[in-house]
Short mmCIF file of C-alpha atoms and ligand atoms in Angstrom, two decimals:
data_model
loop_
_atom_site.label_atom_id
_atom_site.label_comp_id
_atom_site.label_asym_id
_atom_site.label_seq_id
_atom_site.Cartn_x
_atom_site.Cartn_y
_atom_site.Cartn_z
CA MET B 1 0.00 0.00 0.00
CA ASN B 2 1.35 3.41 -0.94
CA GLY B 3 1.17 6.44 1.28
CA TYR B 4 0.31 9.83 -0.23
CA GLY B 5 0.46 13.35 1.08
CA LEU B 6 -1.25 16.67 0.85
CA TYR B 7 0.27 18.83 -1.89
CA ILE B 8 1.16 22.24 -0.50
CA ASN B 9 3.61 24.73 -2.04
CA GLY B 10 4.88 22.08 -4.45
CA GLU B 11 5.62 19.52 -1.73
CA TRP B 12 3.92 16.31 -0.64
CA VAL B 13 3.41 16.60 3.10
CA SER B 14 1.46 14.79 5.79
CA SER B 15 -1.49 16.30 7.60
CA LEU B 16 -0.87 18.26 10.79
CA SER B 17 -3.36 15.88 12.44
CA GLY B 18 -1.28 12.82 11.51
CA GLN B 19 -4.59 11.07 10.74
CA THR B 20 -5.25 9.16 7.55
CA PHE B 21 -8.02 7.51 5.55
CA GLN B 22 -8.09 4.79 2.90
CA THR B 23 -9.31 4.70 -0.64
CA THR B 24 -10.67 1.35 -1.84
CA ASN B 25 -11.80 -0.39 -5.00
CA PRO B 26 -15.63 -0.61 -4.97
CA ALA B 27 -15.61 -3.75 -7.13
CA THR B 28 -13.28 -5.77 -4.89
CA GLY B 29 -12.98 -4.00 -1.55
CA GLU B 30 -9.21 -3.94 -2.04
CA SER B 31 -7.43 -1.04 -0.37
CA LEU B 32 -5.64 1.17 -2.92
CA ALA B 33 -3.83 3.83 -0.90
CA THR B 34 -3.72 5.81 2.33
CA PHE B 35 -4.23 9.57 2.38
CA PRO B 36 -3.85 12.25 5.02
CA LYS B 37 -7.03 13.49 6.64
CA GLY B 38 -6.58 17.23 6.24
CA THR B 39 -7.53 19.70 8.94
CA GLU B 40 -8.47 23.35 9.12
CA GLU B 41 -4.79 24.23 9.70
CA ASP B 42 -3.75 22.23 6.63
CA VAL B 43 -6.15 24.31 4.56
CA HIS B 44 -4.70 27.48 6.09
CA LYS B 45 -1.23 26.36 4.98
CA ALA B 46 -2.53 25.67 1.48
CA ILE B 47 -4.09 29.14 1.37
CA GLU B 48 -0.78 30.72 2.49
CA ALA B 49 1.03 28.87 -0.32
CA ALA B 50 -1.59 29.96 -2.86
CA GLU B 51 -1.31 33.55 -1.63
CA LYS B 52 2.47 33.53 -1.97
CA ALA B 53 2.32 32.08 -5.48
CA LEU B 54 -0.38 34.47 -6.71
CA PRO B 55 1.63 37.55 -7.80
CA ASN B 56 3.97 35.49 -9.97
CA TRP B 57 1.19 33.39 -11.54
CA ARG B 58 -0.99 36.47 -12.16
CA GLY B 59 1.92 38.02 -13.99
CA TYR B 60 2.70 34.91 -16.03
CA PRO B 61 1.74 35.56 -19.68
CA PRO B 62 -1.49 33.65 -20.29
CA PRO B 63 -0.15 31.89 -23.43
CA LYS B 64 2.61 30.46 -21.20
CA ARG B 65 0.03 29.26 -18.72
CA GLY B 66 -1.65 27.68 -21.73
CA GLN B 67 1.54 25.86 -22.67
CA ILE B 68 1.64 24.19 -19.26
CA LEU B 69 -1.97 23.08 -19.56
CA LEU B 70 -1.39 21.80 -23.08
CA LYS B 71 1.57 19.81 -21.82
CA ALA B 72 -0.58 18.36 -19.02
CA SER B 73 -3.15 17.38 -21.67
CA SER B 74 -0.55 15.57 -23.76
CA ILE B 75 0.93 13.75 -20.74
CA MET B 76 -2.56 12.53 -19.87
CA LEU B 77 -3.19 11.40 -23.42
CA GLN B 78 0.04 9.41 -23.46
CA ARG B 79 -0.96 7.76 -20.19
CA LYS B 80 -4.63 7.40 -21.04
CA ASN B 81 -4.83 3.64 -20.47
CA GLU B 82 -3.09 3.70 -17.12
CA LEU B 83 -5.13 6.70 -15.91
CA GLY B 84 -8.34 5.13 -17.20
CA GLU B 85 -7.61 1.97 -15.22
CA LEU B 86 -7.02 4.05 -12.15
CA VAL B 87 -10.42 5.75 -12.52
CA THR B 88 -12.07 2.34 -12.90
CA LYS B 89 -10.25 0.92 -9.89
CA GLU B 90 -11.01 3.82 -7.64
CA MET B 91 -14.67 4.56 -8.44
CA GLY B 92 -15.91 1.56 -10.43
CA LYS B 93 -17.06 2.85 -13.80
CA VAL B 94 -16.41 0.38 -16.63
CA ILE B 95 -13.03 0.63 -18.29
CA ALA B 96 -14.23 2.20 -21.56
CA GLU B 97 -15.81 4.94 -19.48
CA GLY B 98 -12.71 5.23 -17.26
CA ARG B 99 -10.74 6.02 -20.41
CA GLY B 100 -13.53 8.33 -21.55
CA ASP B 101 -13.22 10.27 -18.29
CA VAL B 102 -9.51 10.76 -19.01
CA GLN B 103 -10.23 11.71 -22.64
CA GLU B 104 -12.68 14.36 -21.48
CA ALA B 105 -9.95 15.82 -19.24
CA VAL B 106 -7.45 15.71 -22.13
CA ASP B 107 -9.92 17.43 -24.46
CA PHE B 108 -10.79 20.16 -22.00
CA LEU B 109 -7.17 20.99 -21.12
CA GLU B 110 -6.35 21.17 -24.82
CA TYR B 111 -9.35 23.41 -25.44
CA ILE B 112 -8.78 25.75 -22.50
CA SER B 113 -5.03 26.09 -23.16
CA GLY B 114 -6.00 28.06 -26.29
CA GLU B 115 -7.84 30.51 -24.05
CA GLY B 116 -4.37 31.73 -23.04
CA ARG B 117 -4.27 33.46 -26.42
CA ARG B 118 -7.75 34.93 -26.02
CA LEU B 119 -9.12 35.77 -22.55
CA LEU B 120 -10.99 38.35 -24.59
CA GLY B 121 -12.20 41.70 -23.33
CA GLU B 122 -14.09 44.30 -25.35
CA THR B 123 -13.39 47.74 -26.71
CA THR B 124 -16.20 50.14 -27.37
CA THR B 125 -17.01 53.80 -27.97
CA SER B 126 -17.09 56.70 -25.53
CA GLU B 127 -19.72 59.39 -25.23
CA LEU B 128 -16.87 61.92 -24.88
CA PRO B 129 -14.17 62.85 -27.39
CA ARG B 130 -10.63 61.56 -26.98
CA LYS B 131 -11.66 58.94 -24.52
CA PHE B 132 -11.09 55.22 -24.94
CA CYS B 133 -13.19 52.52 -23.26
CA MET B 134 -12.46 48.82 -22.84
CA THR B 135 -12.77 45.83 -20.57
CA VAL B 136 -9.98 43.48 -19.52
CA ARG B 137 -10.18 40.16 -17.73
CA GLN B 138 -8.30 39.69 -14.49
CA PRO B 139 -7.90 36.71 -12.17
CA ILE B 140 -10.12 36.62 -9.10
CA GLY B 141 -7.28 35.61 -6.74
CA ILE B 142 -7.23 32.44 -4.67
CA VAL B 143 -10.05 30.10 -5.63
CA GLY B 144 -11.37 26.89 -4.07
CA CYS B 145 -12.33 23.91 -6.23
CA ILE B 146 -14.34 21.07 -4.69
CA THR B 147 -14.96 18.10 -6.95
CA PRO B 148 -17.07 14.90 -6.99
CA TRP B 149 -16.05 11.27 -7.35
CA ASN B 150 -18.09 10.36 -10.41
CA PHE B 151 -15.78 12.04 -12.96
CA PRO B 152 -12.50 12.14 -11.01
CA MET B 153 -10.41 13.27 -14.00
CA ALA B 154 -12.76 15.28 -16.21
CA VAL B 155 -14.58 17.47 -13.69
CA PRO B 156 -11.40 18.52 -11.78
CA CYS B 157 -9.82 19.44 -15.12
CA TRP B 158 -12.83 21.60 -16.09
CA LYS B 159 -12.38 23.54 -12.88
CA LEU B 160 -8.59 23.57 -12.47
CA GLY B 161 -7.96 24.22 -16.17
CA ALA B 162 -10.31 27.22 -16.27
CA ALA B 163 -9.09 28.57 -12.91
CA LEU B 164 -5.40 28.27 -13.83
CA ILE B 165 -5.57 29.68 -17.37
CA SER B 166 -7.32 32.71 -15.87
CA GLY B 167 -4.35 33.37 -13.54
CA ASN B 168 -5.83 32.26 -10.21
CA THR B 169 -4.07 30.10 -7.67
CA VAL B 170 -6.04 27.19 -6.31
CA VAL B 171 -6.85 25.21 -3.19
CA TYR B 172 -8.35 21.96 -4.38
CA LYS B 173 -10.34 19.44 -2.35
CA PRO B 174 -11.12 16.21 -4.21
CA ALA B 175 -13.91 13.85 -3.19
CA THR B 176 -12.91 11.55 -0.31
CA LEU B 177 -13.72 8.53 -2.51
CA THR B 178 -11.20 9.45 -5.23
CA PRO B 179 -8.04 10.99 -3.73
CA LEU B 180 -5.76 8.70 -5.72
CA CYS B 181 -7.08 10.03 -9.02
CA ALA B 182 -6.60 13.55 -7.64
CA ALA B 183 -3.00 12.95 -6.53
CA THR B 184 -2.17 11.38 -9.88
CA LEU B 185 -3.69 14.35 -11.69
CA VAL B 186 -1.72 16.80 -9.61
CA LYS B 187 1.48 14.91 -10.43
CA VAL B 188 0.66 15.42 -14.10
CA PHE B 189 0.39 19.20 -13.56
CA GLU B 190 3.65 19.12 -11.60
CA GLU B 191 5.38 17.27 -14.44
CA ALA B 192 3.94 19.73 -16.94
CA GLY B 193 5.79 22.54 -15.11
CA LEU B 194 3.19 24.22 -12.92
CA PRO B 195 5.11 26.40 -10.42
CA PRO B 196 4.91 25.51 -6.69
CA GLY B 197 1.99 26.93 -4.74
CA VAL B 198 -0.18 27.57 -7.82
CA LEU B 199 -2.18 24.40 -7.21
CA ASN B 200 -2.50 22.99 -3.68
CA VAL B 201 -4.44 19.91 -2.69
CA VAL B 202 -5.93 19.07 0.66
CA THR B 203 -7.63 15.70 0.98
CA GLY B 204 -10.05 15.01 3.80
CA PRO B 205 -13.63 15.38 4.96
CA ALA B 206 -16.14 17.92 3.68
CA ASP B 207 -17.03 19.17 7.14
CA THR B 208 -13.49 20.29 7.91
CA VAL B 209 -11.49 20.69 4.68
CA GLY B 210 -14.42 21.66 2.46
CA ARG B 211 -15.93 23.92 5.05
CA THR B 212 -12.69 25.81 5.72
CA ILE B 213 -12.25 26.43 1.99
CA VAL B 214 -15.82 27.66 1.67
CA GLU B 215 -15.65 29.94 4.72
CA HIS B 216 -12.12 31.36 4.54
CA PRO B 217 -12.22 35.07 3.60
CA LYS B 218 -9.03 34.92 1.54
CA ILE B 219 -10.60 32.49 -0.89
CA ARG B 220 -12.54 34.72 -3.26
CA ALA B 221 -14.44 32.14 -5.29
CA VAL B 222 -15.60 28.57 -4.84
CA SER B 223 -16.50 26.16 -7.59
CA PHE B 224 -18.39 23.11 -6.35
CA THR B 225 -19.87 20.05 -8.05
CA GLY B 226 -21.85 17.63 -5.91
CA GLY B 227 -25.26 16.98 -4.38
CA ALA B 228 -27.97 19.61 -4.04
CA ALA B 229 -28.06 19.65 -0.22
CA ALA B 230 -24.28 20.10 0.01
CA GLY B 231 -24.43 22.75 -2.71
CA LYS B 232 -26.99 24.79 -0.80
CA ASP B 233 -24.80 24.59 2.28
CA VAL B 234 -21.79 25.81 0.28
CA TYR B 235 -23.85 28.68 -1.14
CA SER B 236 -25.07 29.94 2.22
CA ARG B 237 -21.70 29.59 4.00
CA ALA B 238 -19.80 31.27 1.15
CA SER B 239 -22.13 34.24 1.23
CA ALA B 240 -20.77 35.36 4.61
CA SER B 241 -17.52 36.37 2.93
CA MET B 242 -19.25 37.45 -0.33
CA LYS B 243 -17.49 34.86 -2.45
CA ARG B 244 -18.20 34.16 -6.04
CA VAL B 245 -19.93 30.76 -6.10
CA GLY B 246 -20.30 28.32 -8.98
CA LEU B 247 -22.50 25.29 -8.31
CA GLU B 248 -23.14 22.27 -10.50
CA LEU B 249 -25.57 20.07 -8.60
CA GLY B 250 -28.01 17.32 -9.35
CA GLY B 251 -30.40 16.43 -12.08
CA LYS B 252 -33.60 14.47 -12.71
CA ASN B 253 -33.09 14.26 -16.41
CA PRO B 254 -36.01 13.19 -18.60
CA LEU B 255 -35.73 11.24 -21.81
CA ILE B 256 -38.97 11.48 -23.80
CA ILE B 257 -39.84 8.97 -26.52
CA MET B 258 -42.55 10.26 -28.86
CA ASP B 259 -44.79 8.00 -30.94
CA ASP B 260 -42.94 8.99 -34.12
CA ALA B 261 -39.47 8.15 -32.75
CA ASN B 262 -36.98 5.64 -34.07
CA ILE B 263 -37.69 3.23 -31.22
CA ASP B 264 -34.58 1.05 -31.53
CA LEU B 265 -32.35 4.11 -31.52
CA ALA B 266 -34.20 5.49 -28.50
CA ILE B 267 -33.68 2.24 -26.59
CA GLU B 268 -29.95 2.36 -27.26
CA GLY B 269 -30.03 5.87 -25.83
CA VAL B 270 -31.95 4.82 -22.71
CA LEU B 271 -29.56 1.95 -21.95
CA PHE B 272 -26.52 4.21 -22.22
CA GLY B 273 -28.13 7.19 -20.49
CA ALA B 274 -29.70 5.31 -17.57
CA PHE B 275 -27.23 2.51 -16.87
CA GLY B 276 -23.93 3.95 -18.13
CA THR B 277 -21.65 4.80 -15.16
CA ALA B 278 -24.20 2.73 -13.18
CA GLY B 279 -26.48 5.76 -13.35
CA GLN B 280 -24.02 7.85 -11.37
CA ARG B 281 -23.84 10.93 -13.58
CA CYS B 282 -25.56 14.22 -12.92
CA THR B 283 -26.65 13.97 -16.53
CA ALA B 284 -27.92 10.36 -16.23
CA THR B 285 -31.28 9.53 -17.77
CA SER B 286 -33.22 9.36 -14.53
CA ARG B 287 -36.78 9.47 -15.90
CA LEU B 288 -38.08 7.77 -19.01
CA ILE B 289 -41.25 9.33 -20.41
CA ILE B 290 -43.00 7.32 -23.11
CA HIS B 291 -45.90 8.20 -25.38
CA GLU B 292 -48.77 5.79 -24.61
CA LYS B 293 -49.12 4.65 -28.23
CA ILE B 294 -45.69 3.02 -28.20
CA TYR B 295 -45.39 2.27 -24.48
CA ASP B 296 -45.80 -1.51 -24.74
CA GLU B 297 -43.43 -1.87 -27.66
CA VAL B 298 -40.72 0.26 -26.00
CA MET B 299 -41.05 -1.50 -22.66
CA GLY B 300 -40.93 -4.96 -24.22
CA LYS B 301 -37.73 -4.18 -26.07
CA LEU B 302 -36.21 -2.26 -23.18
CA LEU B 303 -36.70 -5.11 -20.72
CA THR B 304 -35.13 -7.64 -23.07
CA ARG B 305 -32.11 -5.40 -23.65
CA THR B 306 -31.72 -4.50 -19.97
CA GLU B 307 -31.90 -8.13 -18.86
CA ALA B 308 -29.03 -8.89 -21.22
CA LEU B 309 -26.69 -6.30 -19.66
CA LYS B 310 -23.59 -7.84 -18.15
CA ILE B 311 -22.94 -6.69 -14.61
CA GLY B 312 -19.61 -7.31 -12.95
CA ASP B 313 -15.89 -6.59 -13.08
CA PRO B 314 -15.53 -3.09 -14.51
CA MET B 315 -12.01 -3.91 -15.78
CA ASP B 316 -13.46 -6.54 -18.11
CA PRO B 317 -14.16 -4.84 -21.46
CA ASN B 318 -17.30 -6.96 -21.91
CA THR B 319 -18.94 -5.65 -18.75
CA ASP B 320 -21.79 -3.18 -19.29
CA VAL B 321 -22.47 -2.11 -15.70
CA GLY B 322 -19.91 -1.98 -12.90
CA PRO B 323 -20.39 -1.50 -9.15
CA VAL B 324 -21.71 1.66 -7.56
CA ALA B 325 -19.01 3.73 -5.97
CA SER B 326 -19.31 2.97 -2.25
CA GLU B 327 -21.26 1.31 0.51
CA GLU B 328 -22.97 4.62 1.23
CA GLN B 329 -24.04 4.89 -2.42
CA GLU B 330 -25.30 1.32 -2.35
CA LYS B 331 -27.36 1.95 0.78
CA LYS B 332 -28.86 5.13 -0.62
CA ILE B 333 -29.84 3.51 -3.93
CA LEU B 334 -31.33 0.42 -2.24
CA LYS B 335 -33.29 2.74 0.05
CA TYR B 336 -34.75 4.49 -3.00
CA ILE B 337 -35.75 1.12 -4.48
CA GLU B 338 -37.56 0.40 -1.20
CA ILE B 339 -39.24 3.80 -1.36
CA GLY B 340 -40.35 3.05 -4.93
CA VAL B 341 -41.94 -0.21 -3.81
CA GLU B 342 -43.57 1.47 -0.80
CA GLU B 343 -45.12 4.19 -2.94
CA CYS B 344 -46.54 1.45 -5.17
CA ALA B 345 -44.46 1.95 -8.24
CA LYS B 346 -44.44 -1.39 -10.09
CA LEU B 347 -41.01 -3.00 -9.94
CA ILE B 348 -40.59 -4.44 -13.42
CA LEU B 349 -36.96 -5.45 -13.40
CA GLY B 350 -34.06 -5.79 -10.96
CA GLY B 351 -34.35 -4.16 -7.57
CA SER B 352 -31.69 -6.03 -5.63
CA LYS B 353 -28.10 -6.02 -4.58
CA LEU B 354 -26.21 -8.79 -6.36
CA THR B 355 -24.58 -11.42 -4.18
CA GLY B 356 -22.47 -14.53 -4.60
CA SER B 357 -18.96 -15.10 -5.99
CA GLN B 358 -17.48 -11.95 -7.54
CA TYR B 359 -20.29 -9.72 -6.21
CA ASP B 360 -19.75 -10.30 -2.51
CA LYS B 361 -16.77 -8.02 -2.10
CA GLY B 362 -18.21 -5.11 -4.06
CA TYR B 363 -21.29 -2.93 -4.35
CA PHE B 364 -23.32 -4.26 -7.27
CA ILE B 365 -26.93 -3.34 -7.86
CA GLU B 366 -29.06 -4.79 -10.64
CA PRO B 367 -30.24 -2.37 -13.32
CA THR B 368 -33.72 -1.60 -12.07
CA ILE B 369 -36.85 -0.43 -13.90
CA PHE B 370 -40.05 0.84 -12.30
CA ASP B 371 -43.39 1.54 -13.92
CA ALA B 372 -44.07 4.77 -12.02
CA LYS B 373 -46.47 7.67 -11.77
CA HIS B 374 -45.28 11.23 -11.93
CA GLY B 375 -45.20 12.72 -8.44
CA MET B 376 -43.74 9.67 -6.70
CA ARG B 377 -40.46 10.41 -4.92
CA ILE B 378 -38.55 8.16 -7.30
CA THR B 379 -39.72 10.42 -10.16
CA LYS B 380 -38.64 13.63 -8.44
CA GLU B 381 -35.53 13.00 -6.34
CA GLU B 382 -32.05 12.28 -7.60
CA MET B 383 -31.18 8.62 -6.87
CA PHE B 384 -27.75 8.57 -8.59
CA GLY B 385 -27.83 4.88 -9.39
CA PRO B 386 -28.98 2.33 -12.00
CA VAL B 387 -32.67 2.84 -11.26
CA LEU B 388 -35.04 4.07 -13.94
CA PRO B 389 -38.65 5.14 -13.32
CA VAL B 390 -40.82 5.03 -16.44
CA ILE B 391 -43.83 7.29 -16.90
CA ARG B 392 -46.52 6.90 -19.54
CA VAL B 393 -47.98 10.06 -21.14
CA ARG B 394 -50.84 10.91 -23.52
CA ASP B 395 -49.09 13.50 -25.66
CA TYR B 396 -46.20 15.91 -26.09
CA GLU B 397 -47.76 18.56 -23.83
CA GLU B 398 -48.05 16.15 -20.93
CA ALA B 399 -44.48 14.93 -21.51
CA VAL B 400 -43.11 18.47 -21.28
CA ARG B 401 -45.27 19.41 -18.31
CA ILE B 402 -44.00 16.37 -16.36
CA SER B 403 -40.41 16.90 -17.52
CA ASN B 404 -40.46 20.41 -16.11
CA ASP B 405 -42.28 19.61 -12.87
CA VAL B 406 -39.16 18.83 -10.82
CA ASP B 407 -36.72 20.98 -8.85
CA TYR B 408 -33.81 20.24 -11.20
CA GLY B 409 -32.97 21.25 -14.76
CA LEU B 410 -29.65 19.89 -16.01
CA SER B 411 -30.07 17.66 -19.05
CA SER B 412 -33.07 16.56 -21.12
CA SER B 413 -33.72 14.57 -24.26
CA ILE B 414 -36.46 13.88 -26.77
CA TYR B 415 -36.62 11.24 -29.47
CA THR B 416 -38.84 12.34 -32.34
CA ARG B 417 -38.70 12.53 -36.11
CA ASN B 418 -41.00 15.52 -36.18
CA ILE B 419 -39.05 18.72 -36.65
CA THR B 420 -41.76 20.87 -35.09
CA THR B 421 -41.81 18.73 -31.94
CA ALA B 422 -38.00 18.85 -31.77
CA TYR B 423 -37.84 22.65 -32.01
CA ARG B 424 -40.69 23.07 -29.54
CA ALA B 425 -38.79 20.87 -27.07
CA ILE B 426 -35.73 23.12 -27.41
CA ASP B 427 -37.95 26.07 -26.48
CA GLU B 428 -40.00 24.39 -23.78
CA LEU B 429 -37.84 21.93 -21.80
CA GLU B 430 -36.54 23.66 -18.67
CA ALA B 431 -32.93 22.47 -18.66
CA GLY B 432 -29.42 23.71 -19.34
CA ILE B 433 -28.93 21.01 -21.97
CA THR B 434 -31.38 19.49 -24.48
CA TYR B 435 -30.55 16.59 -26.77
CA ILE B 436 -32.59 15.71 -29.83
CA ASN B 437 -32.38 12.00 -30.72
CA ALA B 438 -29.48 11.37 -28.33
CA PRO B 439 -29.39 10.40 -24.63
CA THR B 440 -29.05 12.88 -21.76
CA ILE B 441 -25.35 12.11 -21.23
CA GLY B 442 -22.26 12.78 -23.29
CA ALA B 443 -21.78 16.57 -23.33
CA GLU B 444 -18.71 17.83 -25.22
CA VAL B 445 -16.13 20.07 -23.55
CA HIS B 446 -16.23 23.00 -25.95
CA LEU B 447 -19.87 23.70 -25.15
CA PRO B 448 -21.20 25.20 -21.93
CA PHE B 449 -22.30 22.70 -19.28
CA GLY B 450 -24.73 23.41 -16.46
CA GLY B 451 -28.35 23.76 -15.55
CA VAL B 452 -31.27 25.76 -14.25
CA LYS B 453 -33.34 25.74 -11.03
CA ASN B 454 -31.79 23.66 -8.20
CA THR B 455 -29.17 22.28 -10.58
CA GLY B 456 -26.95 25.25 -10.00
CA ILE B 457 -25.97 28.85 -10.22
CA GLY B 458 -23.06 30.81 -11.58
CA ALA B 459 -21.49 30.67 -15.00
CA ARG B 460 -21.72 27.51 -17.06
CA GLU B 461 -18.63 25.30 -16.90
CA ALA B 462 -16.64 24.29 -20.00
CA GLY B 463 -17.08 25.85 -23.41
CA THR B 464 -16.69 29.55 -24.13
CA THR B 465 -18.24 30.36 -20.74
CA ALA B 466 -15.64 28.42 -18.68
CA ILE B 467 -13.54 31.50 -17.88
CA GLU B 468 -16.56 33.52 -16.68
CA GLU B 469 -16.50 31.62 -13.40
CA PHE B 470 -12.85 32.44 -12.76
CA THR B 471 -12.28 35.98 -14.06
CA GLU B 472 -13.20 39.46 -12.96
CA ILE B 473 -14.04 42.00 -15.64
CA LYS B 474 -12.31 45.33 -15.18
CA THR B 475 -13.73 48.32 -17.04
CA VAL B 476 -11.07 50.80 -18.16
CA PHE B 477 -11.52 54.44 -19.29
CA ILE B 478 -8.55 56.24 -20.82
CA ASP B 479 -8.98 59.97 -21.27
CA TYR B 480 -6.44 61.51 -23.68
CA SER B 481 -8.15 64.89 -24.09
CA GLU B 482 -5.84 66.57 -21.57
CA SER B 483 -8.91 68.14 -19.95
CA LEU B 484 -11.42 67.16 -17.29
CA GLN B 485 -14.36 65.74 -19.20
CA LYS B 486 -17.53 65.03 -17.28
CA ALA B 487 -19.69 62.14 -18.44
CA GLN B 488 -23.44 62.78 -18.26
CA ILE B 489 -22.77 66.45 -17.40
CA GLU B 490 -21.13 68.01 -20.46
CA ASP B 491 -23.30 68.77 -23.47
C1 LIG M 501 -21.27 14.76 -14.41
O1 LIG M 501 -22.02 13.81 -14.38
O2 LIG M 501 -21.01 15.40 -13.37
O3 LIG M 501 -22.28 14.89 -20.25
C2 LIG M 501 -20.55 15.21 -15.62
C3 LIG M 501 -21.78 13.97 -19.60
C4 LIG M 501 -20.31 14.04 -19.26
C5 LIG M 501 -20.09 14.87 -18.03
C6 LIG M 501 -20.93 14.46 -16.86
N1 LIG M 501 -19.61 14.62 -20.37
O4 LIG M 501 -22.43 13.00 -19.24
#
């Protein structure tokens, strides 16, 4: 077993508490590594290092910052297989998706490195003669990034890449389930030439490490991806020091199949959207809404295809569904299955933890399908597992009304061959992302990512909007008239 440290001021150090925690493989229970349990004082040290590194990094020409990020991207690409295996070992997604997680990180770092040659401001006119007006982008200062376990390479890179290219220094807290992915990622940045103190990592619990980051007045912005309850807590605590807050929280993403859809294509989409990553994506297809005319046909085919999914060792390339990420996840998902049964949703498929032979050491849950009614808890709350409630509707209007009648609004999808229906859905679905004839998952890094309602606030991550979260806009007026000119007052 390897021991790892916190990464502060370019050095791997142990926690001031001397306490540690383990990271384990959710498919086998095998222990992977030991990490320091960071404390409030450890976070203070990380903040000091970030503060010390800030003037130099702020002054670093952005294209040079971009070169470092581009190098990190190419190191990750070279090591894609090894890093993909690490993702799979530490959080359980199947190996093709483990590699996909790494590829998404590679793609984003490549994309955002080019921002070093843009970071665009605007120039515009003045209402006074011989006066020049423009905006420039400046770093915010020290920022905190708090990331989830479900995309332990991609999501940290969205945040760290955008924060770093913008000239901020960072205190980073990875999810307690995936510290090994985080440490490996940080080593990539180190190898790519990131100066000491620019990126600092403190592993440990949310209620000490996370909370200190969120509350410390020297941290000027926090970017958080995680559950809705935790996100609300971050938002209210961060407000005391008037921080900039970016939140990417949950989803209850509908996939609608209309009566004119290509049904086989739609079923492929449902399988990938609902059971890919064992349903543990914020974008996962977590409600299936089917037009009544084709309900029986879709359900018949869906059940046959779902029953054939291979559940097991996520390192085996033939496996379709791996374990869920932890015991806590397993408990929560099984509890939701119980709730579904109690509220009289009809359990059509699955519903149990798998046991026996290879399953006993890990957290495996059968892909589960419920025939449900809109309004049940399983149709409104995020379950974050391989559990799909299906709702039957009369027409498009009812499908959209039900789609929108939840607290979340991240991703959404409709399968239809009718162009009018497709365009109406773009107008009418309340979500940050709408797919036409594709599942709710699989967003690309050069487009904005995020949602409405309880899904989050702040600028969208990724895409052209990625730097909004991590830059301040300064407005500049240059008067070269050699006289005092008074805006709004002179004729
Ligand atoms: C997440 O689940 O937090 O669109 C991110 C997708 C991926 C990103 C998911 N590209 O499903």
